[in-house]
């Protein structure tokens, strides 16, 4: 098991593994969203409720959206062009996973809030977050655009 943890990251498989992680998070949200929707007894649009979740979901969604962008950029700015490609890719992977989780968590809260309250607002917010998470799919162009790579490293990414 220790050998697995120290296995060097292959540049060509890096994007594939990051994409699988991204797809897994999106699929889990879609699955949970479908369960929440089909178990509901209808959708309410009442806004005169004292349900705390109806206030908590928009706040956490905004924090998740802006926080995901802020912390992603903060981590990416720490990447140095002189670092080895493997170090750069690991830092990019960590930044992406943090970004995905900061979007994923408020979406889960929104789906839970919808399941509890049957109110449309948390469902709408969760759907918007899922769509945003889908749009954050990792691509080779994003890697090249976001982290400083030498020409040789760009070639290795293929």
Backbone as a printed PyTorch tensor [residue, N CA C, xyz], in Angstrom:
tensor([[[  0.8150,  -1.1910,   0.0000],
         [  0.0000,   0.0000,   0.0000],
         [  0.8600,   1.2560,   0.0000]],

        [[  1.9510,   1.2730,   0.7320],
         [  2.8330,   2.4250,   0.7700],
         [  3.4220,   2.7350,  -0.5940]],

        [[  3.6930,   1.6910,  -1.3940],
         [  4.2300,   1.8990,  -2.7380],
         [  3.2120,   2.6070,  -3.6120]],

        [[  1.9310,   2.3390,  -3.3960],
         [  0.8830,   2.9900,  -4.1820],
         [  0.8450,   4.4860,  -3.9060]],

        [[  1.0410,   4.8420,  -2.6550],
         [  0.9790,   6.2500,  -2.2910],
         [  2.1480,   7.0440,  -2.8530]],

        [[  3.2610,   6.3930,  -3.1040],
         [  4.4260,   7.1050,  -3.6070],
         [  4.6030,   6.9410,  -5.1200]],

        [[  3.6580,   6.2920,  -5.7730],
         [  3.7400,   6.0790,  -7.2140],
         [  3.7170,   7.4330,  -7.9330]],

        [[  4.6590,   7.6650,  -8.8580],
         [  4.6850,   8.9470,  -9.5440],
         [  3.4430,   9.1370, -10.4290]],

        [[  3.0090,  10.3880, -10.5400],
         [  1.8350,  10.7090, -11.3300],
         [  2.2260,  10.8020, -12.8000]],

        [[  1.5440,  10.0390, -13.6310],
         [  1.7790,  10.0710, -15.0760],
         [  1.0250,  11.2570, -15.6650]],

        [[  1.6950,  12.1330, -16.3990],
         [  1.0230,  13.2980, -16.9650],
         [ -0.1750,  12.9430, -17.8500]],

        [[ -0.0900,  11.8700, -18.6040],
         [ -1.1750,  11.5150, -19.5170],
         [ -2.3850,  10.9410, -18.7780]],

        [[ -2.1780,  10.3130, -17.6300],
         [ -3.3030,   9.7580, -16.8850],
         [ -3.8260,  10.7180, -15.8200]],

        [[ -3.0910,  11.7870, -15.5700],
         [ -3.4840,  12.7650, -14.5670],
         [ -4.8700,  13.3190, -14.8460]],

        [[ -5.0840,  13.7830, -16.0550],
         [ -6.3530,  14.4010, -16.4240],
         [ -7.4930,  13.3860, -16.3810]],

        [[ -7.1960,  12.1640, -16.7390],
         [ -8.2090,  11.1140, -16.7100],
         [ -8.6700,  10.8500, -15.2790]],

        [[ -7.7390,  10.7580, -14.3540],
         [ -8.1230,  10.4820, -12.9620],
         [ -8.8560,  11.6780, -12.3470]],

        [[ -8.4520,  12.8890, -12.6830],
         [ -9.1430,  14.0710, -12.1820],
         [-10.5570,  14.1400, -12.7660]],

        [[-10.6980,  13.7770, -14.0320],
         [-12.0180,  13.7590, -14.6680],
         [-12.9280,  12.7190, -14.0250]],

        [[-12.3750,  11.5770, -13.6790],
         [-13.1740,  10.5350, -13.0230],
         [-13.6670,  11.0250, -11.6630]],

        [[-12.8210,  11.7100, -10.9250],
         [-13.2280,  12.2700,  -9.6320],
         [-14.3490,  13.2890,  -9.8230]],

        [[-14.2060,  14.1350, -10.8230],
         [-15.2080,  15.1530, -11.1160],
         [-16.5370,  14.5070, -11.5000]],

        [[-16.4880,  13.5460, -12.3910],
         [-17.7050,  12.8640, -12.8430],
         [-18.3880,  12.1440, -11.6830]],

        [[-17.5970,  11.5640, -10.7980],
         [-18.1570,  10.8690,  -9.6440],
         [-18.9230,  11.8230,  -8.7390]],

        [[-18.3520,  12.9960,  -8.4860],
         [-19.0430,  13.9870,  -7.6600],
         [-20.3420,  14.4500,  -8.3200]],

        [[-20.2970,  14.7020,  -9.6210],
         [-21.4920,  15.1380, -10.3420],
         [-22.5490,  14.0310, -10.3370]],

        [[-22.1370,  12.8110, -10.6120],
         [-23.0790,  11.6900, -10.6450],
         [-23.7370,  11.4680,  -9.2860]],

        [[-22.9590,  11.5870,  -8.2230],
         [-23.5220,  11.4200,  -6.8780],
         [-24.5640,  12.4960,  -6.5940]],

        [[-24.2790,  13.7280,  -6.9880],
         [-25.2550,  14.8100,  -6.8020],
         [-26.5190,  14.5670,  -7.6210]],

        [[-26.3590,  14.1440,  -8.8690],
         [-27.5170,  13.8750,  -9.7090],
         [-28.3540,  12.7280,  -9.1400]],

        [[-27.6820,  11.7000,  -8.6600],
         [-28.3840,  10.5600,  -8.0630],
         [-29.1520,  10.9960,  -6.8190]],

        [[-28.4870,  11.7180,  -5.9230],
         [-29.1440,  12.1840,  -4.7020],
         [-30.2690,  13.1580,  -5.0440]],

        [[-30.0660,  14.0120,  -6.0320],
         [-31.0960,  14.9520,  -6.4530],
         [-32.3290,  14.2380,  -6.9870]],

        [[-32.1210,  13.1980,  -7.7650],
         [-33.2470,  12.4230,  -8.2950],
         [-34.0150,  11.7560,  -7.1610]],

        [[-33.3000,  11.2010,  -6.1930],
         [-33.9670,  10.5810,  -5.0420],
         [-34.7880,  11.6200,  -4.2800]],

        [[-34.1870,  12.7810,  -4.0140],
         [-34.8810,  13.8330,  -3.2740],
         [-36.1240,  14.3020,  -4.0320]],

        [[-36.0050,  14.4450,  -5.3350],
         [-37.1220,  14.9350,  -6.1410],
         [-38.2670,  13.9160,  -6.1770]],

        [[-37.9360,  12.6610,  -6.4260],
         [-38.9870,  11.6560,  -6.5650],
         [-39.6040,  11.2380,  -5.2290]],

        [[-38.9330,  11.5000,  -4.1350],
         [-39.5030,  11.2150,  -2.8240],
         [-40.3390,  12.3650,  -2.2920]],

        [[-40.2620,  13.5170,  -2.9460],
         [-41.0220,  14.6650,  -2.4550],
         [-42.5020,  14.4950,  -2.7770]],

        [[-43.3280,  15.1350,  -1.9770],
         [-44.7760,  15.0840,  -2.1730],
         [-45.2730,  16.2970,  -2.9410]],

        [[-44.4140,  16.9120,  -3.6960],
         [-44.7690,  18.1220,  -4.4150],
         [-43.7620,  19.2110,  -4.1010]],

        [[-43.8930,  20.2820,  -4.8380],
         [-42.9580,  21.3880,  -4.6590],
         [-43.7240,  22.6100,  -4.1780]],

        [[-43.2270,  23.2100,  -3.1280],
         [-43.8360,  24.3980,  -2.5480],
         [-43.0130,  25.6210,  -2.9340]],

        [[-43.7010,  26.7310,  -3.0860],
         [-42.9990,  27.9940,  -3.3650],
         [-43.2560,  29.0230,  -2.2740]],

        [[-43.7310,  28.5710,  -1.1300],
         [-44.0070,  29.4830,  -0.0150],
         [-42.7120,  30.1150,   0.4760]],

        [[-42.7500,  31.4170,   0.6550],
         [-41.5760,  32.1120,   1.1900],
         [-41.8480,  32.6810,   2.5770]],

        [[-43.0460,  32.4680,   3.0870],
         [-43.3950,  33.0160,   4.4010],
         [-43.1590,  32.0230,   5.5290]],

        [[-42.2840,  31.0930,   5.2860],
         [-41.9770,  30.0790,   6.2910],
         [-40.8200,  30.5340,   7.1770]],

        [[-40.7740,  29.9860,   8.3650],
         [-39.6800,  30.2930,   9.2990],
         [-38.5950,  29.2320,   9.2490]],

        [[-38.5660,  28.4600,   8.1900],
         [-37.5880,  27.3770,   8.0450],
         [-36.1910,  27.9710,   7.8330]],

        [[-35.2970,  27.6800,   8.7600],
         [-33.9330,  28.2220,   8.7280],
         [-33.1710,  27.7650,   7.4860]],

        [[-33.4730,  26.5700,   6.9870],
         [-32.7670,  26.0380,   5.8240],
         [-32.9560,  26.9150,   4.5920]],

        [[-34.1060,  27.5860,   4.5020],
         [-34.3540,  28.4460,   3.3410],
         [-33.4630,  29.6800,   3.3350]],

        [[-32.8950,  30.0060,   4.4780],
         [-31.9440,  31.1060,   4.5640],
         [-30.5050,  30.5980,   4.5050]],

        [[-30.3020,  29.4120,   5.0440],
         [-28.9610,  28.8340,   5.1180],
         [-28.4500,  28.3960,   3.7420]],

        [[-29.3170,  27.8430,   2.9170],
         [-28.8990,  27.3280,   1.6050],
         [-28.3340,  28.4290,   0.7000]],

        [[-29.0270,  29.5670,   0.5150],
         [-28.4410,  30.6100,  -0.3530],
         [-27.1150,  31.1540,   0.1740]],

        [[-27.0140,  31.2740,   1.4840],
         [-25.7740,  31.7910,   2.0700],
         [-24.6250,  30.8170,   1.8220]],

        [[-24.8590,  29.5270,   2.0710],
         [-23.7910,  28.5560,   1.8490],
         [-23.4770,  28.4070,   0.3660]],

        [[-24.4710,  28.5660,  -0.4900],
         [-24.2260,  28.4890,  -1.9320],
         [-23.3110,  29.6300,  -2.3810]],

        [[-23.5840,  30.8260,  -1.8990],
         [-22.7230,  31.9680,  -2.2450],
         [-21.3130,  31.7790,  -1.6900]],

        [[-21.2280,  31.3250,  -0.4530],
         [-19.9050,  31.0710,   0.1400],
         [-19.1650,  29.9780,  -0.6330]],

        [[-19.8780,  28.9430,  -1.0340],
         [-19.2650,  27.8630,  -1.7910],
         [-18.7900,  28.3210,  -3.1570]],

        [[-19.6240,  29.0930,  -3.8410],
         [-19.2550,  29.5800,  -5.1750],
         [-18.0340,  30.4940,  -5.1120]],

        [[-18.1360,  31.5360,  -4.3060],
         [-17.0300,  32.4940,  -4.2350],
         [-15.8000,  31.8900,  -3.5540]],

        [[-16.0270,  31.0620,  -2.5240],
         [-14.9160,  30.4050,  -1.8480],
         [-14.1800,  29.4440,  -2.7580]],

        [[-14.9150,  28.7270,  -3.6110],
         [-14.2660,  27.7760,  -4.5190],
         [-13.3420,  28.5010,  -5.4830]],

        [[-13.7780,  29.6270,  -5.9960],
         [-12.9320,  30.4010,  -6.9040],
         [-11.7440,  31.0290,  -6.1750]],

        [[-11.9970,  31.5650,  -4.9990],
         [-10.9410,  32.2150,  -4.2340],
         [ -9.8350,  31.2250,  -3.8460]],

        [[-10.2350,  30.1060,  -3.2410],
         [ -9.2340,  29.1440,  -2.7820],
         [ -8.5530,  28.4310,  -3.9360]],

        [[ -9.2540,  28.2410,  -5.0530],
         [ -8.6180,  27.6600,  -6.2350],
         [ -7.4940,  28.5680,  -6.7190]],

        [[ -7.8110,  29.8540,  -6.8790],
         [ -6.8010,  30.8080,  -7.3490],
         [ -5.6540,  30.9440,  -6.3550]],

        [[ -5.9860,  30.9250,  -5.0700],
         [ -4.9530,  31.0540,  -4.0410],
         [ -3.9730,  29.8730,  -4.1080]],

        [[ -4.4990,  28.6680,  -4.2810],
         [ -3.6300,  27.4860,  -4.3750],
         [ -2.8350,  27.4790,  -5.6810]],

        [[ -3.4730,  27.8820,  -6.7600],
         [ -2.8060,  27.8830,  -8.0650],
         [ -1.6790,  28.9110,  -8.0940]],

        [[ -1.8690,  30.0290,  -7.4280],
         [ -0.8290,  31.0620,  -7.4040],
         [  0.4350,  30.6070,  -6.6780]],

        [[  0.3440,  29.5400,  -5.8960],
         [  1.5080,  29.0020,  -5.1910],
         [  2.3510,  28.1030,  -6.0890]],

        [[  1.8270,  27.7440,  -7.2590],
         [  2.5620,  26.8670,  -8.1780],
         [  3.6770,  27.6760,  -8.8200]],

        [[  4.8840,  27.1280,  -8.7720],
         [  6.0620,  27.8000,  -9.3060],
         [  6.4930,  27.1080, -10.5990]],

        [[  6.8660,  27.8840, -11.5950],
         [  7.2930,  27.3070, -12.8750],
         [  8.5190,  26.4190, -12.7170]],

        [[  9.3130,  26.6580, -11.6820],
         [ 10.5250,  25.8610, -11.4700],
         [ 10.2270,  24.5000, -10.8350]],

        [[  9.0130,  24.3110, -10.3150],
         [  8.6460,  23.0240,  -9.7080],
         [  8.6230,  21.9300, -10.7710]],

        [[  8.7900,  20.7030, -10.3190],
         [  8.6840,  19.5490, -11.2200],
         [  7.2350,  19.4230, -11.6930]],

        [[  7.0430,  18.8420, -12.8530],
         [  5.7010,  18.6910, -13.4250],
         [  4.7880,  17.9260, -12.4780]],

        [[  5.3020,  16.8820, -11.8590],
         [  4.4850,  16.0950, -10.9370],
         [  3.9900,  16.9430,  -9.7690]],

        [[  4.8360,  17.8090,  -9.2460],
         [  4.4520,  18.6970,  -8.1450],
         [  3.3660,  19.6580,  -8.6130]],

        [[  3.5380,  20.2140,  -9.7940],
         [  2.5430,  21.1360, -10.3390],
         [  1.1900,  20.4560, -10.5180]],

        [[  1.2150,  19.2430, -11.0560],
         [ -0.0310,  18.5190, -11.2970],
         [ -0.7210,  18.1450,  -9.9860]],

        [[  0.0560,  17.7630,  -8.9810],
         [ -0.5300,  17.4370,  -7.6790],
         [ -1.1510,  18.6790,  -7.0440]],

        [[ -0.4820,  19.8180,  -7.1750],
         [ -1.0360,  21.0540,  -6.6240],
         [ -2.3090,  21.4500,  -7.3730]],

        [[ -2.3050,  21.2620,  -8.6800],
         [ -3.4990,  21.5560,  -9.4770],
         [ -4.6400,  20.6180,  -9.0830]],

        [[ -4.3280,  19.3530,  -8.8910],
         [ -5.3390,  18.3730,  -8.5040],
         [ -5.9510,  18.7380,  -7.1460]],

        [[ -5.1170,  19.0980,  -6.1940],
         [ -5.6100,  19.4940,  -4.8750],
         [ -6.4900,  20.7370,  -4.9790]],

        [[ -6.0730,  21.6960,  -5.7920],
         [ -6.8550,  22.9170,  -5.9730],
         [ -8.2110,  22.6010,  -6.6000]],

        [[ -8.2130,  21.7280,  -7.5760],
         [ -9.4750,  21.3410,  -8.2310],
         [-10.3920,  20.6040,  -7.2680]],

        [[ -9.8520,  19.6760,  -6.5200],
         [-10.6830,  18.9140,  -5.5910],
         [-11.2780,  19.8260,  -4.5180]],

        [[-10.5130,  20.7740,  -4.0310],
         [-11.0450,  21.7380,  -3.0660],
         [-12.1680,  22.5400,  -3.7110]],

        [[-11.9540,  22.9710,  -4.9320],
         [-12.9720,  23.7280,  -5.6560],
         [-14.2480,  22.9040,  -5.8090]],

        [[-14.1040,  21.6550,  -6.2150],
         [-15.2690,  20.7950,  -6.4160],
         [-16.0300,  20.5710,  -5.1130]],

        [[-15.3060,  20.3550,  -4.0370],
         [-15.9560,  20.0900,  -2.7550],
         [-16.6770,  21.3310,  -2.2340]],

        [[-16.0880,  22.5010,  -2.4600],
         [-16.7410,  23.7360,  -2.0090],
         [-17.9980,  24.0550,  -2.8230]],

        [[-18.1240,  23.4800,  -3.9880],
         [-19.3550,  23.6080,  -4.7740],
         [-20.3140,  22.4760,  -4.4090]],

        [[-19.7730,  21.2960,  -4.2030],
         [-20.5590,  20.1010,  -3.9240],
         [-21.3010,  20.1970,  -2.5880]],

        [[-20.6420,  20.6480,  -1.5530],
         [-21.2360,  20.6780,  -0.2070],
         [-22.5060,  21.5380,  -0.1430]],

        [[-22.5030,  22.7710,  -0.6640],
         [-23.7490,  23.5400,  -0.6320],
         [-24.8570,  22.9210,  -1.5060]],

        [[-24.4550,  22.2350,  -2.5790],
         [-25.4530,  21.5610,  -3.4180],
         [-26.1190,  20.4290,  -2.6340]],

        [[-25.3280,  19.6840,  -1.8680],
         [-25.8880,  18.6250,  -1.0240],
         [-26.8350,  19.2320,   0.0110]],

        [[-26.4130,  20.3250,   0.6290],
         [-27.2660,  20.9920,   1.6080],
         [-28.5720,  21.4420,   0.9560]],

        [[-28.4870,  21.9810,  -0.2580],
         [-29.6930,  22.4050,  -0.9630],
         [-30.6310,  21.2380,  -1.2430]],

        [[-30.0750,  20.1120,  -1.6430],
         [-30.9070,  18.9320,  -1.9030],
         [-31.5190,  18.3890,  -0.6150]],

        [[-30.7410,  18.4010,   0.4660],
         [-31.2900,  17.9920,   1.7620],
         [-32.4040,  18.9310,   2.2080]],

        [[-32.1850,  20.2260,   2.0410],
         [-33.1980,  21.2100,   2.4210],
         [-34.4700,  21.0230,   1.5940]],

        [[-34.3090,  20.7410,   0.3160],
         [-35.4830,  20.4740,  -0.5220],
         [-36.2050,  19.2250,  -0.0390]],

        [[-35.4600,  18.1900,   0.2880],
         [-36.0660,  16.9470,   0.7390],
         [-36.8390,  17.1570,   2.0430]],

        [[-36.3380,  18.0230,   2.9090],
         [-36.9900,  18.2770,   4.1970],
         [-38.1810,  19.2230,   4.0420]],

        [[-38.0030,  20.3030,   3.2680],
         [-39.0310,  21.3500,   3.2050],
         [-39.9280,  21.2710,   1.9770]],

        [[-39.5070,  20.5870,   0.9340],
         [-40.2110,  20.5300,  -0.3590],
         [-40.3250,  21.9110,  -1.0040]],

        [[-39.4640,  22.8290,  -0.5750],
         [-39.4800,  24.1750,  -1.1400],
         [-38.6090,  24.2110,  -2.3900]],

        [[-39.0680,  24.9440,  -3.3890],
         [-38.3820,  24.9950,  -4.6790],
         [-37.0480,  25.7520,  -4.6230]],

        [[-36.9270,  26.7130,  -3.7230],
         [-35.7140,  27.5340,  -3.6780],
         [-34.4420,  26.7090,  -3.4600]],

        [[-34.3810,  25.8420,  -2.4620],
         [-33.1470,  25.0550,  -2.3050],
         [-32.8860,  24.1280,  -3.4840]],

        [[-33.9510,  23.6060,  -4.0900],
         [-33.7820,  22.7420,  -5.2590],
         [-33.1970,  23.5400,  -6.4220]],

        [[-33.7160,  24.7300,  -6.6480],
         [-33.2060,  25.5800,  -7.7260],
         [-31.7400,  25.9390,  -7.5060]],

        [[-31.3990,  26.2780,  -6.2860],
         [-30.0030,  26.6090,  -5.9720],
         [-29.1050,  25.3930,  -6.1770]],

        [[-29.5620,  24.2250,  -5.7320],
         [-28.7700,  22.9950,  -5.8990],
         [-28.5720,  22.6860,  -7.3810]],

        [[-29.6130,  22.8510,  -8.1800],
         [-29.4980,  22.6010,  -9.6250],
         [-28.4830,  23.5560, -10.2490]],

        [[-28.5280,  24.8210,  -9.8540],
         [-27.5560,  25.7990, -10.3760],
         [-26.1290,  25.4110,  -9.9830]],

        [[-25.9510,  24.9660,  -8.7620],
         [-24.6150,  24.5460,  -8.3170],
         [-24.1400,  23.3070,  -9.0680]],

        [[-25.0490,  22.3740,  -9.3250],
         [-24.6740,  21.1720, -10.0810],
         [-24.2710,  21.5650, -11.5050]],

        [[-25.0260,  22.4550, -12.1140],
         [-24.6780,  22.9180, -13.4710],
         [-23.3260,  23.6280, -13.4770]],

        [[-23.0810,  24.4170, -12.4480],
         [-21.7840,  25.0900, -12.3490],
         [-20.6600,  24.0730, -12.1620]],

        [[-20.9050,  23.0680, -11.3300],
         [-19.9010,  22.0270, -11.1240],
         [-19.6210,  21.2820, -12.4300]],

        [[-20.6520,  21.0110, -13.1930],
         [-20.4720,  20.3580, -14.4940],
         [-19.5950,  21.2240, -15.3990]],

        [[-19.8170,  22.5290, -15.3550],
         [-19.0330,  23.4370, -16.2070],
         [-17.5630,  23.5100, -15.7980]],

        [[-17.2430,  23.0280, -14.6010],
         [-15.8660,  23.0650, -14.1100],
         [-15.0820,  21.8050, -14.4730]],

        [[-15.6020,  21.0310, -15.4160],
         [-14.9430,  19.8070, -15.8700],
         [-13.4910,  20.1050, -16.2290]],

        [[-12.5670,  19.2990, -15.7200],
         [-11.1480,  19.5660, -16.0100],
         [-10.7950,  19.2170, -17.4590]],

        [[-10.0550,  20.1030, -18.0860],
         [ -9.5800,  19.8680, -19.4500],
         [ -8.0920,  20.1850, -19.5260]],

        [[ -7.4670,  19.6770, -20.5710],
         [ -6.0410,  19.9450, -20.7860],
         [ -5.8100,  21.4420, -20.9490]],

        [[ -6.7060,  22.1210, -21.6490],
         [ -6.5650,  23.5660, -21.8450],
         [ -6.6170,  24.3220, -20.5210]],

        [[ -7.4720,  23.8710, -19.6030],
         [ -7.5410,  24.5080, -18.2860],
         [ -6.2420,  24.3290, -17.5120]],

        [[ -5.6790,  23.1440, -17.5950],
         [ -4.4030,  22.8820, -16.9070],
         [ -3.3360,  23.8140, -17.4590]],

        [[ -3.2550,  23.8900, -18.7740],
         [ -2.2440,  24.7330, -19.4230],
         [ -2.4670,  26.2100, -19.0990]],

        [[ -3.7390,  26.6200, -19.0520],
         [ -4.0610,  28.0180, -18.7840],
         [ -3.8040,  28.4020, -17.3350]],

        [[ -4.0430,  27.4810, -16.4100],
         [ -4.0100,  27.8330, -14.9950],
         [ -2.6830,  27.6300, -14.2920]],

        [[ -1.8630,  26.7070, -14.7520],
         [ -0.5850,  26.5230, -14.0680],
         [  0.5660,  26.8370, -15.0250]],

        [[  1.6390,  27.3930, -14.4820],
         [  2.7870,  27.7300, -15.3360],
         [  3.5350,  26.4700, -15.7680]],

        [[  3.5270,  26.2150, -17.0590],
         [  4.1980,  25.0410, -17.6090],
         [  5.2220,  25.4590, -18.6480]],

        [[  6.2990,  24.7030, -18.7100],
         [  7.2650,  24.9220, -19.7790],
         [  6.7140,  24.2730, -21.0460]],

        [[  7.3060,  24.5790, -22.1920],
         [  6.8540,  23.9810, -23.4530],
         [  6.9960,  22.4580, -23.4260]],

        [[  8.0610,  21.9730, -22.8210],
         [  8.2760,  20.5220, -22.7250],
         [  7.1890,  19.8690, -21.8680]],

        [[  6.7920,  20.5470, -20.7960],
         [  5.7410,  19.9970, -19.9290],
         [  4.3940,  19.9940, -20.6470]],

        [[  4.1570,  21.0050, -21.4610],
         [  2.9090,  21.0320, -22.2420],
         [  2.8670,  19.8600, -23.2060]],

        [[  3.9970,  19.5140, -23.7880],
         [  4.0760,  18.3760, -24.6970],
         [  3.8030,  17.0690, -23.9530]],

        [[  4.2950,  16.9540, -22.7130],
         [  4.0750,  15.7430, -21.9320],
         [  2.6050,  15.5170, -21.6080]],

        [[  1.8580,  16.5980, -21.4750],
         [  0.4260,  16.4770, -21.1880],
         [ -0.3320,  15.9350, -22.3960]],

        [[  0.2760,  16.0580, -23.5650],
         [ -0.2260,  15.4780, -24.8000],
         [ -1.4590,  16.0840, -25.2940]]])
